[in-house]
PDB file of C-alpha atoms in Angstrom:
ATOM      1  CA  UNK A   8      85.088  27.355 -34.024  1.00  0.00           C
ATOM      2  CA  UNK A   9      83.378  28.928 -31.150  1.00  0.00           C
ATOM      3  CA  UNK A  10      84.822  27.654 -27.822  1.00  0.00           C
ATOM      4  CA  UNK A  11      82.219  25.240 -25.629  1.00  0.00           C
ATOM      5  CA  UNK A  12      83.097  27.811 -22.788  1.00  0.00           C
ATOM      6  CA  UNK A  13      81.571  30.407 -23.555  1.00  0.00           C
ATOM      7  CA  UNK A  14      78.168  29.056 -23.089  1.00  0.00           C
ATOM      8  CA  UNK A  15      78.995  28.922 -19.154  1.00  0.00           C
ATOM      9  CA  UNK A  16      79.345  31.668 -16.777  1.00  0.00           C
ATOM     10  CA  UNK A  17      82.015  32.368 -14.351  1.00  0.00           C
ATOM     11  CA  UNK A  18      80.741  34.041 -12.121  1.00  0.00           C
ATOM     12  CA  UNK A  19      80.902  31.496  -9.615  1.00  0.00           C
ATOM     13  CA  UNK A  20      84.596  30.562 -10.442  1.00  0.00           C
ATOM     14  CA  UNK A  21      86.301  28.677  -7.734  1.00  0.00           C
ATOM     15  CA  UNK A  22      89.570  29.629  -9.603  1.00  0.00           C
ATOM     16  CA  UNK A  23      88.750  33.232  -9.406  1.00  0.00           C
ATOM     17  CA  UNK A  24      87.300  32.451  -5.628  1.00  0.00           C
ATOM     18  CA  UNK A  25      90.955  31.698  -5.166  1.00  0.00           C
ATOM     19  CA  UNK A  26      92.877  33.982  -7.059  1.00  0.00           C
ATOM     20  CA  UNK A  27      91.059  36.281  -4.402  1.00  0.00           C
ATOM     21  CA  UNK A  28      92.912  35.258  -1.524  1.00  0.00           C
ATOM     22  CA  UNK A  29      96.343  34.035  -2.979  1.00  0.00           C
ATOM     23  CA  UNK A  30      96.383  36.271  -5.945  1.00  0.00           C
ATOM     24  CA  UNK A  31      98.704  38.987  -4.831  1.00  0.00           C
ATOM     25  CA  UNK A  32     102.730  38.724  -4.587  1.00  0.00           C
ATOM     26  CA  UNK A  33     103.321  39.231  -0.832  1.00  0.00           C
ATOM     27  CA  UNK A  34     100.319  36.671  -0.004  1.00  0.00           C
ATOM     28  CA  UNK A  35     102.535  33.584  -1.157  1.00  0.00           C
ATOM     29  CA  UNK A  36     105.691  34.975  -0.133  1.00  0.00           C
ATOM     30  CA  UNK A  37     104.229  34.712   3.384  1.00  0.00           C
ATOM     31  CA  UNK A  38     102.272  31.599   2.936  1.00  0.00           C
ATOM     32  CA  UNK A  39     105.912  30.279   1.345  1.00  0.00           C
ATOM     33  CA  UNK A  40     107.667  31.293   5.260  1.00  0.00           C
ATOM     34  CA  UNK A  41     104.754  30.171   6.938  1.00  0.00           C
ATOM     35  CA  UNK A  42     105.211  26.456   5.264  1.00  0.00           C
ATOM     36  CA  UNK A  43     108.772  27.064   5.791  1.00  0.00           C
ATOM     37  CA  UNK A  44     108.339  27.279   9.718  1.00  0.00           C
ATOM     38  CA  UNK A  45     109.040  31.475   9.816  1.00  0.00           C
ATOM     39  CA  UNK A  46     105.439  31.817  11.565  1.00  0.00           C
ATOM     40  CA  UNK A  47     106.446  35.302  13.920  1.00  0.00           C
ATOM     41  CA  UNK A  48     105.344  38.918  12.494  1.00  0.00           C
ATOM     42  CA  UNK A  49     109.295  40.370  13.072  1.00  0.00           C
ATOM     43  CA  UNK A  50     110.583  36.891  12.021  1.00  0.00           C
ATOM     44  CA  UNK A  51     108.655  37.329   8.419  1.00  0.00           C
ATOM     45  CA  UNK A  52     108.844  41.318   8.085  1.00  0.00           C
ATOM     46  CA  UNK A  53     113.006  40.937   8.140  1.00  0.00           C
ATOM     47  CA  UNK A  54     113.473  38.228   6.342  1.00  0.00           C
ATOM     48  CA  UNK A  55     111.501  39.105   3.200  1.00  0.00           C
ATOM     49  CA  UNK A  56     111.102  42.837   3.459  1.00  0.00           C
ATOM     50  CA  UNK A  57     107.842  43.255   3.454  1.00  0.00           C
ATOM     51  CA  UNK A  58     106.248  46.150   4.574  1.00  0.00           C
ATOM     52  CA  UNK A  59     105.034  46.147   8.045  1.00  0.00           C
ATOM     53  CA  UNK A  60     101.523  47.769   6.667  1.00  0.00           C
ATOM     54  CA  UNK A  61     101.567  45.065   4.109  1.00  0.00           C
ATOM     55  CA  UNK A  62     102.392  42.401   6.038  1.00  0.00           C
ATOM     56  CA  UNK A  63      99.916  43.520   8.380  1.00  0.00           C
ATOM     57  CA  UNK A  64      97.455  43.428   5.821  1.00  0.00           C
ATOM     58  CA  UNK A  65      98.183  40.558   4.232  1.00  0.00           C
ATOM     59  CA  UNK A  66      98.237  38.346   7.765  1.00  0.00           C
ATOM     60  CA  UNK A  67      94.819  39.702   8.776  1.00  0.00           C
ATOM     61  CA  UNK A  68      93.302  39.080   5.330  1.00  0.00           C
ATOM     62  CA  UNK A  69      94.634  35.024   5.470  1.00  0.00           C
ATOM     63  CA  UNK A  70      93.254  34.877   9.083  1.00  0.00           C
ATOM     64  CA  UNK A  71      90.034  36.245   7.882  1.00  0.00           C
ATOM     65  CA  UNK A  72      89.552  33.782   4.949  1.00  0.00           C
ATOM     66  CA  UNK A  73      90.792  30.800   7.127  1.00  0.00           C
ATOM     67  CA  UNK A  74      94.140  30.139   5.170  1.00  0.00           C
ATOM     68  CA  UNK A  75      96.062  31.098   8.545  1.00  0.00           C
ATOM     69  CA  UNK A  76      95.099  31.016  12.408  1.00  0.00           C
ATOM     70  CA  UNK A  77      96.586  33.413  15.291  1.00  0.00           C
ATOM     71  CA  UNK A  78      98.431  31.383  18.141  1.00  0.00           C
ATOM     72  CA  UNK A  79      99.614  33.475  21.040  1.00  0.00           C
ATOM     73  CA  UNK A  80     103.282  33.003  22.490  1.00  0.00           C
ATOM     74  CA  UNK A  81     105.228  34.806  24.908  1.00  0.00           C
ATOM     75  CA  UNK A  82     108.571  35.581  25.725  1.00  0.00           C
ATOM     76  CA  UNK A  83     109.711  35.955  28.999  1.00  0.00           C
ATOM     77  CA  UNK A  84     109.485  39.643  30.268  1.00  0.00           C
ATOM     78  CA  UNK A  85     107.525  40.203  27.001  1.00  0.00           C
ATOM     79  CA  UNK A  86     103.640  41.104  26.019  1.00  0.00           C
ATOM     80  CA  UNK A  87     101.702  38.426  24.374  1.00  0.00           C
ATOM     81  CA  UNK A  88     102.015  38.334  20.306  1.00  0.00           C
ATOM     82  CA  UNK A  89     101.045  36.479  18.045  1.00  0.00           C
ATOM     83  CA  UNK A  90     102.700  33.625  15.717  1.00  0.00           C
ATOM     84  CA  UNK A  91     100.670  32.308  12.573  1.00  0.00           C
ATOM     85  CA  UNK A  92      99.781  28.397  11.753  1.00  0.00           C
ATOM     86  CA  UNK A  93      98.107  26.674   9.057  1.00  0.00           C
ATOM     87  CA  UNK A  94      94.715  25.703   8.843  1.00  0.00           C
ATOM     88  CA  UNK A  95      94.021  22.673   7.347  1.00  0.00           C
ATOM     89  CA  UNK A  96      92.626  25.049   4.309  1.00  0.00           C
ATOM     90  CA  UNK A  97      96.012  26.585   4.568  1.00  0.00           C
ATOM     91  CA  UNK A  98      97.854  23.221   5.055  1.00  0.00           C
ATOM     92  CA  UNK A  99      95.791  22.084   1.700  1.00  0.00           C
ATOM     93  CA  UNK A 100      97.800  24.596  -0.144  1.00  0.00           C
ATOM     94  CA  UNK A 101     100.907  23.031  -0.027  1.00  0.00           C
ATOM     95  CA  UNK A 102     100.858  21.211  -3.251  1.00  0.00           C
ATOM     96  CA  UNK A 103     100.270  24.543  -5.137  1.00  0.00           C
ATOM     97  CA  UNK A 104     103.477  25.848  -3.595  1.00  0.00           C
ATOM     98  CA  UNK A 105     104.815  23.067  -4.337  1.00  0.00           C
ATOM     99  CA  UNK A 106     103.998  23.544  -7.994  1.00  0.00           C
ATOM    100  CA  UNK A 107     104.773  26.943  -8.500  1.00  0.00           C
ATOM    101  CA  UNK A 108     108.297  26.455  -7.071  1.00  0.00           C
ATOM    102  CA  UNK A 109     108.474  23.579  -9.568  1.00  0.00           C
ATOM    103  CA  UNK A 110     107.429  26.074 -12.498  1.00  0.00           C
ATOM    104  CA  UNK A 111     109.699  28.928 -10.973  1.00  0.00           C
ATOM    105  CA  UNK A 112     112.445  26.315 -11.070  1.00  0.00           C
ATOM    106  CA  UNK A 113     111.840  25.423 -14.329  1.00  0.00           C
ATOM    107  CA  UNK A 114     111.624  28.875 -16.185  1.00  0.00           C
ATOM    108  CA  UNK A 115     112.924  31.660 -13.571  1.00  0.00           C
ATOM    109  CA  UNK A 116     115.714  30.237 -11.338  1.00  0.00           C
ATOM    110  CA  UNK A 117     119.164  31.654 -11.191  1.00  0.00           C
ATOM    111  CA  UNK A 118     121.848  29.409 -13.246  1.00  0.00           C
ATOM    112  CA  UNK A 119     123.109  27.570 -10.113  1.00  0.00           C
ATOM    113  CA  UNK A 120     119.900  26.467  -9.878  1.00  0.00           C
ATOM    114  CA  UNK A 121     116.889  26.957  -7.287  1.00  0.00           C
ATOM    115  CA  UNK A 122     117.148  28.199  -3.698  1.00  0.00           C
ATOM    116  CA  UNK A 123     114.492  25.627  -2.674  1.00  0.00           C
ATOM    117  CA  UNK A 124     114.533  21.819  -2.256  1.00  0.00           C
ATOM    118  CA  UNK A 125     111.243  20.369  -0.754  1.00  0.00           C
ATOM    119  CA  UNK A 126     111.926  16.764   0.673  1.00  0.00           C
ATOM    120  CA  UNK A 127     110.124  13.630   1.701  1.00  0.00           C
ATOM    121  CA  UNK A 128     110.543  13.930   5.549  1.00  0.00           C
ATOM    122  CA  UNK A 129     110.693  10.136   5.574  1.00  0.00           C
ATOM    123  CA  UNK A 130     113.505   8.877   2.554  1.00  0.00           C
ATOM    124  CA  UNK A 131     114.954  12.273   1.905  1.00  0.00           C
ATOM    125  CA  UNK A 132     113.666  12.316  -2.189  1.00  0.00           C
ATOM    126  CA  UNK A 133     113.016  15.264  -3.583  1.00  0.00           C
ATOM    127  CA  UNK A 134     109.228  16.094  -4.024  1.00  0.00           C
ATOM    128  CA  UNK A 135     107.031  16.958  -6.923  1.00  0.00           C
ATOM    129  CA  UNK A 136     103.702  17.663  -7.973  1.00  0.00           C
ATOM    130  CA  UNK A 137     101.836  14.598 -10.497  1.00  0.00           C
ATOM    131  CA  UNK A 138      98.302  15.109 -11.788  1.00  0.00           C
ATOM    132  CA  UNK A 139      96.175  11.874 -11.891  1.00  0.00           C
ATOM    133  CA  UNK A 140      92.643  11.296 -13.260  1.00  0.00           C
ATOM    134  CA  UNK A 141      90.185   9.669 -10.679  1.00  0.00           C
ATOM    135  CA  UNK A 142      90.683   6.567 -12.611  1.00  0.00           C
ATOM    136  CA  UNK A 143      94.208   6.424 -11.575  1.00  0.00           C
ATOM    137  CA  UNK A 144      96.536   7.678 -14.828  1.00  0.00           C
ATOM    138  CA  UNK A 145      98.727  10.185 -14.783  1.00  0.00           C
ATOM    139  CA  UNK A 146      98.449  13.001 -17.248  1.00  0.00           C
ATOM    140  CA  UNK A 147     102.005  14.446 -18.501  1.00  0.00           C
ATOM    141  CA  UNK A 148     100.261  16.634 -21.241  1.00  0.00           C
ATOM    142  CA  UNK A 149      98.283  19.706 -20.835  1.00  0.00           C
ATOM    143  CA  UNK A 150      96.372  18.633 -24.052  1.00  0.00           C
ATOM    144  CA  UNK A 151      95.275  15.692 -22.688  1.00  0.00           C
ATOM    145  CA  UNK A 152      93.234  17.639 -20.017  1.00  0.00           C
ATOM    146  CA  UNK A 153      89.623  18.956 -21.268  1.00  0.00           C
ATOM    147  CA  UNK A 154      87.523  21.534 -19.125  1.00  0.00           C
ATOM    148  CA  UNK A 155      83.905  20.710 -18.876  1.00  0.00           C
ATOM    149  CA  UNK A 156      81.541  22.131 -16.920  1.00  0.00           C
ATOM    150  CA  UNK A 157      80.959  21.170 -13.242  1.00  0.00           C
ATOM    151  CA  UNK A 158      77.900  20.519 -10.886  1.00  0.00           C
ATOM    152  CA  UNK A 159      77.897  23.779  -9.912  1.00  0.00           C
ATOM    153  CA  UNK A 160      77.991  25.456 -13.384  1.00  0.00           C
ATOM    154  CA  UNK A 161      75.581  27.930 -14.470  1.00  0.00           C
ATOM    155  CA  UNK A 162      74.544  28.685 -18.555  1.00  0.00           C
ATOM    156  CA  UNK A 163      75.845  31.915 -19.522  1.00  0.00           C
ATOM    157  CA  UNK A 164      72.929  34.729 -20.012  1.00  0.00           C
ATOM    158  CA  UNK A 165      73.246  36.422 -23.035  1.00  0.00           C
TER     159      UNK A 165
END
C-alpha cells in the first residue's frame, strides 16, 4: 500500500522550517540554560563547554531567527555586554524542552535517574507534556494520531 503522503510535497515543511533553527546539538543545550535562567555569554560558555566560536555562532543565529533577543547589562567598572532573553517565539518552545527531557528521561538518563525536574511554580508538581485534540481528548497512543494534509499543503509534482 502506497502511503497517502507521498502525494504531498514538503517543501514547505514547518517541521523542517524548524529543524532549521533547533536542529543542531549546541542550539538546545543553550536554549536548555537560557530557560534555565544562565542567560550571560561566560555564564553559558563554562558551564556547558561550548566553544566560544560555537557559542558565538549559535547565539547570533537564535537572535537572527527571533528565538532569542540581546539585552545589554553592565557591571560596574565594566564595558557593556550582552545577556540573552526569550522571545515569546523562544518562550513558545518550552513545551518541546519540556518533552525531550521527558523522552531523554525515559530512554537515556543515568540509573539514579534524571538531572532535571521541571516544576509547577505555583503547587510544586512535577510537569509534563499531554497532547489533546481540539475537541478536548487526550491522545496516549501514537497510533491514534493520523497526518493529513494542512491548508498550506501543496500536491507533489511528479
Amino acid at each position: 500500500m502506497r502511503p497517502e503522503a507521498l502525494d504531498w510535497s514538503v517543501e514547505n515543511c514547518t517541521i523542517g522550517r524548524a529543524m532549521a533553527i533547533l536542529g543542531e546539538r549546541w542550539t538546545v543545550v543553550v536554549l536548555r540554560e537560557v530557560f534555565n535562567g544562565v542567560r550571560r555569554f561566560d555564564d553559558m560558555r563554562v558551564r556547558t563547554g561550548i566553544p566560544r566560536q560555537v557559542l558565538t555562532n549559535r547565539l547570533a543565529g537564535l537572535v537572527a531567527q527571533g528565538v532569542l533577543r540581546r539585552e545589554p547589562y553592565r557591571e560596574p567598572g565594566a564595558r557593556v555586554r550582552h545577556e540573552y532573553r526569550l522571545t515569546p517565539m523562544g518562550l513558545d518552545l518550552w513545551p518541546v524542552l519540556v518533552a525531550v527531557l521527558a523522552w531523554g528521561d525515559r530512554y537515556l538518563a543515568d540509573p539514579e535517574g534524571s538531572p532535571l525536574r521541571v516544576r509547577h511554580r505555583d503547587c510544586g508538581a512535577e510537569v509534563q507534556v499531554e497532547l489533546r485534540c481540539a475537541a478536548g481528548h487526550e491522545v496516549t497512543e501514537p497510533r491514534d494520531l493520523v497526518p493529513r494534509p494542512g491548508p498550506g499543503a501543496r500536491r507533489r509534482a511528479d
